[in-house]
PDB file of C-alpha atoms in Angstrom:
ATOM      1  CA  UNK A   1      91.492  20.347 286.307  1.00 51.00           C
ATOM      2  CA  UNK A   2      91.026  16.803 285.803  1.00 65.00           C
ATOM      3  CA  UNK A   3      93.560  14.905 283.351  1.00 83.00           C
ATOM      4  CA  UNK A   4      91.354  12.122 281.700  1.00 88.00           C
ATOM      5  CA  UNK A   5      91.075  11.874 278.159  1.00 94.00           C
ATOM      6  CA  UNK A   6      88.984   8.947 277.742  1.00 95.00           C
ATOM      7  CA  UNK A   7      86.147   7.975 279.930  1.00 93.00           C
ATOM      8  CA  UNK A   8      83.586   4.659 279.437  1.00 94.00           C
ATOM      9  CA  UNK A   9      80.766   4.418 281.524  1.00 91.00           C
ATOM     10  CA  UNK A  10      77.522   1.982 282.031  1.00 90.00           C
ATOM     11  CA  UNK A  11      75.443   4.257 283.843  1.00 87.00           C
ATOM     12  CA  UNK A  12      72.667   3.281 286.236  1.00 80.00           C
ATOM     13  CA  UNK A  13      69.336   5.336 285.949  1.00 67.00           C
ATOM     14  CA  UNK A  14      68.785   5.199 289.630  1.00 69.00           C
ATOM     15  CA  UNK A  15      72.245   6.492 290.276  1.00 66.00           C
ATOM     16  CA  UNK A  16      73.175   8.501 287.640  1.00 59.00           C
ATOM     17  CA  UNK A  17      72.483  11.962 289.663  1.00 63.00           C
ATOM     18  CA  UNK A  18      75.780  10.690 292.281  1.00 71.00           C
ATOM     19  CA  UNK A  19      78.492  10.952 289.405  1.00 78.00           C
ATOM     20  CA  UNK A  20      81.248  13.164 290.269  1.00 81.00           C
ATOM     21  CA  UNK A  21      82.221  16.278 288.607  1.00 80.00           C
ATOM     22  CA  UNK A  22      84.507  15.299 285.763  1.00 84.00           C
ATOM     23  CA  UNK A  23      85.985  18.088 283.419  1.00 82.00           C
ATOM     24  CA  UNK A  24      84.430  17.948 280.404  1.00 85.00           C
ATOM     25  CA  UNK A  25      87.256  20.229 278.950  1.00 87.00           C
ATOM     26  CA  UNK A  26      90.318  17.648 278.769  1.00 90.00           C
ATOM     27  CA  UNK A  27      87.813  14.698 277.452  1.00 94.00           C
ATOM     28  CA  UNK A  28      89.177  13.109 274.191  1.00 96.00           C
ATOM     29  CA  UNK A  29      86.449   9.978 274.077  1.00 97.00           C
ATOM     30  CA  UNK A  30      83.798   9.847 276.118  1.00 96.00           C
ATOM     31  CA  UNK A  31      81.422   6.736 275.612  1.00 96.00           C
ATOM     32  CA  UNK A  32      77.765   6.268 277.517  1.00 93.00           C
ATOM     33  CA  UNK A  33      75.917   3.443 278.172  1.00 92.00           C
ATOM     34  CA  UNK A  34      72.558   2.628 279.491  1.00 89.00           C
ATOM     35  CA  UNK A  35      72.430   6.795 279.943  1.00 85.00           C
ATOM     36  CA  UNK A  36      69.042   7.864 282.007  1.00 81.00           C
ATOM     37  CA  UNK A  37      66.674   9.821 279.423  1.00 74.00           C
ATOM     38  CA  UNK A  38      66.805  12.501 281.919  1.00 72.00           C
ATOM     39  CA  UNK A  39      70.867  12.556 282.104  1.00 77.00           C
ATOM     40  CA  UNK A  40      72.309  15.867 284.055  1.00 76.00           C
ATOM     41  CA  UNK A  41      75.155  17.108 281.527  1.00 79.00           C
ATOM     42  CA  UNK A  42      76.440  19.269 284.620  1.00 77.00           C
ATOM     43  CA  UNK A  43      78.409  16.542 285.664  1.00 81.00           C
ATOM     44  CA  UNK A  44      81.024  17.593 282.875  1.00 83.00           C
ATOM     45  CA  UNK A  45      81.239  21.115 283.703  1.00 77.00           C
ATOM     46  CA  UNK A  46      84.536  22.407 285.130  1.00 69.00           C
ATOM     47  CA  UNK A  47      82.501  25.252 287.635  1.00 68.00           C
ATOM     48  CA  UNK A  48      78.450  24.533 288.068  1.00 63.00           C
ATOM     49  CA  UNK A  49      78.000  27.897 287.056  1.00 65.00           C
ATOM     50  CA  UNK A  50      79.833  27.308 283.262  1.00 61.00           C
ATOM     51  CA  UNK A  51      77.121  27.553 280.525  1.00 70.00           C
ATOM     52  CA  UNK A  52      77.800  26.220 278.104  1.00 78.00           C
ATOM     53  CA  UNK A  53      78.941  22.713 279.015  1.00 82.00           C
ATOM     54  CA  UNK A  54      81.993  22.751 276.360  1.00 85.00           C
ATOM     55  CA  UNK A  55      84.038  19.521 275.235  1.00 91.00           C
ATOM     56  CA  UNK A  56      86.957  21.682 273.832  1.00 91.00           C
ATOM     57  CA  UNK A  57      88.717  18.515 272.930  1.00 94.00           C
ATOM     58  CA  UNK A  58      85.888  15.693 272.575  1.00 95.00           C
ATOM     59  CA  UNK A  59      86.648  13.966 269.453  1.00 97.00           C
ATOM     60  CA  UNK A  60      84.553  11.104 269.560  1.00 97.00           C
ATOM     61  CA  UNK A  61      80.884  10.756 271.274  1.00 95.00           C
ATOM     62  CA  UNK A  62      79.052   7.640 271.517  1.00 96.00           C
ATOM     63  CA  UNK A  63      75.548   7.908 273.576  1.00 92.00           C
ATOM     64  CA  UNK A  64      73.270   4.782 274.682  1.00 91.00           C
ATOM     65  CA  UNK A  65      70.061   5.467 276.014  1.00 85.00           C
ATOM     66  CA  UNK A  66      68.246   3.293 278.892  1.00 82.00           C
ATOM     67  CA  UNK A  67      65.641   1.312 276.897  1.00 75.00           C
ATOM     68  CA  UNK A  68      64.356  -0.175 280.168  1.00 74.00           C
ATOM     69  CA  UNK A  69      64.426   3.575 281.936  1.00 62.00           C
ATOM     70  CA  UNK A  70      60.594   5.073 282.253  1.00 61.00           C
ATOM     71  CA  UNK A  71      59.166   7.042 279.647  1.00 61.00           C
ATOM     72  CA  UNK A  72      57.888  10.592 280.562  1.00 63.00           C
ATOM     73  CA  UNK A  73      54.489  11.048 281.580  1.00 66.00           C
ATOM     74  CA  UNK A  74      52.483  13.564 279.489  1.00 67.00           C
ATOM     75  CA  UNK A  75      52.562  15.808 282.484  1.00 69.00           C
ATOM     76  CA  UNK A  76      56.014  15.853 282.465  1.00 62.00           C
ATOM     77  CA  UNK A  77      56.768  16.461 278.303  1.00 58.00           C
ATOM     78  CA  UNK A  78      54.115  19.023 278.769  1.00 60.00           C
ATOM     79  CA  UNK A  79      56.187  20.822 281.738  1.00 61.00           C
ATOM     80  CA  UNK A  80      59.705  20.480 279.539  1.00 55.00           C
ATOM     81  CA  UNK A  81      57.813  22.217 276.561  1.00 55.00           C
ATOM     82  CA  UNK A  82      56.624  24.783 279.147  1.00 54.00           C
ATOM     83  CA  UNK A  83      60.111  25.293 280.234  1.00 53.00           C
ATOM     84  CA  UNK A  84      61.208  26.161 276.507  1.00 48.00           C
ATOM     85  CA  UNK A  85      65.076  26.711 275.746  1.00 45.00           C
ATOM     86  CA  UNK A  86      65.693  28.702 278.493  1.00 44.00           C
ATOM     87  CA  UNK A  87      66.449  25.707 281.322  1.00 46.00           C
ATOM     88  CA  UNK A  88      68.279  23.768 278.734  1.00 55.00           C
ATOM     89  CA  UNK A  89      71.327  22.031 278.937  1.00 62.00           C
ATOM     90  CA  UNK A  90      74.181  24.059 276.425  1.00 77.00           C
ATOM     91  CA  UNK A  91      77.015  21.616 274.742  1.00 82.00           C
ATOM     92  CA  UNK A  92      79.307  22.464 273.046  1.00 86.00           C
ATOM     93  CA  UNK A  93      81.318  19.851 270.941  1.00 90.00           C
ATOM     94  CA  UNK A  94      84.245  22.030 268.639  1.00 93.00           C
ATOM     95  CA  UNK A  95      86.331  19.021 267.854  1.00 95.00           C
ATOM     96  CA  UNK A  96      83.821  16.417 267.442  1.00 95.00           C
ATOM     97  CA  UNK A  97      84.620  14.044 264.386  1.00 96.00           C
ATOM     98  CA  UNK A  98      82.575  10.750 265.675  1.00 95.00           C
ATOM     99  CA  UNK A  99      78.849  10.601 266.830  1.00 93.00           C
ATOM    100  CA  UNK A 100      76.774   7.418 267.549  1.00 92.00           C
ATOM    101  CA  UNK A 101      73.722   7.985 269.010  1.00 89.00           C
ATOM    102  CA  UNK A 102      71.534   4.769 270.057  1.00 89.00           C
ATOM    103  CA  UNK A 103      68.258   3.828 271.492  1.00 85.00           C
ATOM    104  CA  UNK A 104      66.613   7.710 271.357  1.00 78.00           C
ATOM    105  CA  UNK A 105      63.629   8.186 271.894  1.00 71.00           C
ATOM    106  CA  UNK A 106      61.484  11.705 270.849  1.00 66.00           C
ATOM    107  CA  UNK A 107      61.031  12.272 275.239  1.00 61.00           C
ATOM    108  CA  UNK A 108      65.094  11.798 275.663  1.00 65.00           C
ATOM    109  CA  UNK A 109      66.646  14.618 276.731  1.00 62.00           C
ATOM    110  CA  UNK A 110      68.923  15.145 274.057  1.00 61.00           C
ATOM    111  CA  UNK A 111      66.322  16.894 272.404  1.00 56.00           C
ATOM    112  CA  UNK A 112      66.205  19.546 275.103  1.00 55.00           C
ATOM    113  CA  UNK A 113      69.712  20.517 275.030  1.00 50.00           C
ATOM    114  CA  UNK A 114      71.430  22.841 272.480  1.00 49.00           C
ATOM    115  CA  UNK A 115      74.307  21.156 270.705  1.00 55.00           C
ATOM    116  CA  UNK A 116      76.839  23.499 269.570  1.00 54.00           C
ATOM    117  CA  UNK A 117      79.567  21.117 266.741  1.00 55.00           C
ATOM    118  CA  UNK A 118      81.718  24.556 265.848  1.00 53.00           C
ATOM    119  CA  UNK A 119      83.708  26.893 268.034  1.00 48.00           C
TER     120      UNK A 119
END
């Protein structure tokens, strides 16, 4: 189990699939920047197989979404519709007191996942 509590990052869209594994568990802060509209929440998951992703100690959140990444192609909106809830990404947030969101647009995948504030 990983032992950082706070964790800044200035992600690049072309990259963003080669973060590591970080534990999502022990997290107090975690801050996001220039974060890929298609952004793999795995990454944070203790075991790949964990669902949901859960920030048991995430206090304060603070997304900011690529305004230079690509927008989705109709094509592809259609196929995430298509895919419904069931291929979702799962968070769970229990302790979260702070939330900034910025530069979300309606094809960003934070609309896919389900965001779970209570335990």
């Amino acid at each position: 189990m990983s032992n950082i509590r706070v964790l800044e990052l200035t992600l690049d869209s072309s990259a963003a699939h080669v973060l590591p594994s970080i534990c999502g568990e022990t997290l107090k802060v975690l801050k996001l920047d220039e974060v890929p509209r298609n952004f793999a929440w795995h990454h944070f998951r203790y075991d790949i197989f964990d669902h949901p992703t859960i920030f048991d100690q995430l206090t304060v959140l603070h997304l900011s979404y690529d305004n230079n990444d690509m927008p989705l192609t109709e094509g592809e909106v259609q196929d995430k519709i298509a895919l419904g809830t069931h291929n979702c990404n799962q968070l769970c947030f229990p302790a979260l007191s702070e939330l900034t969101i910025e530069n979300c647009t309606p094809d960003c995948d934070l609309y896919t996942p389900i965001f779970c504030f209570t335990s």
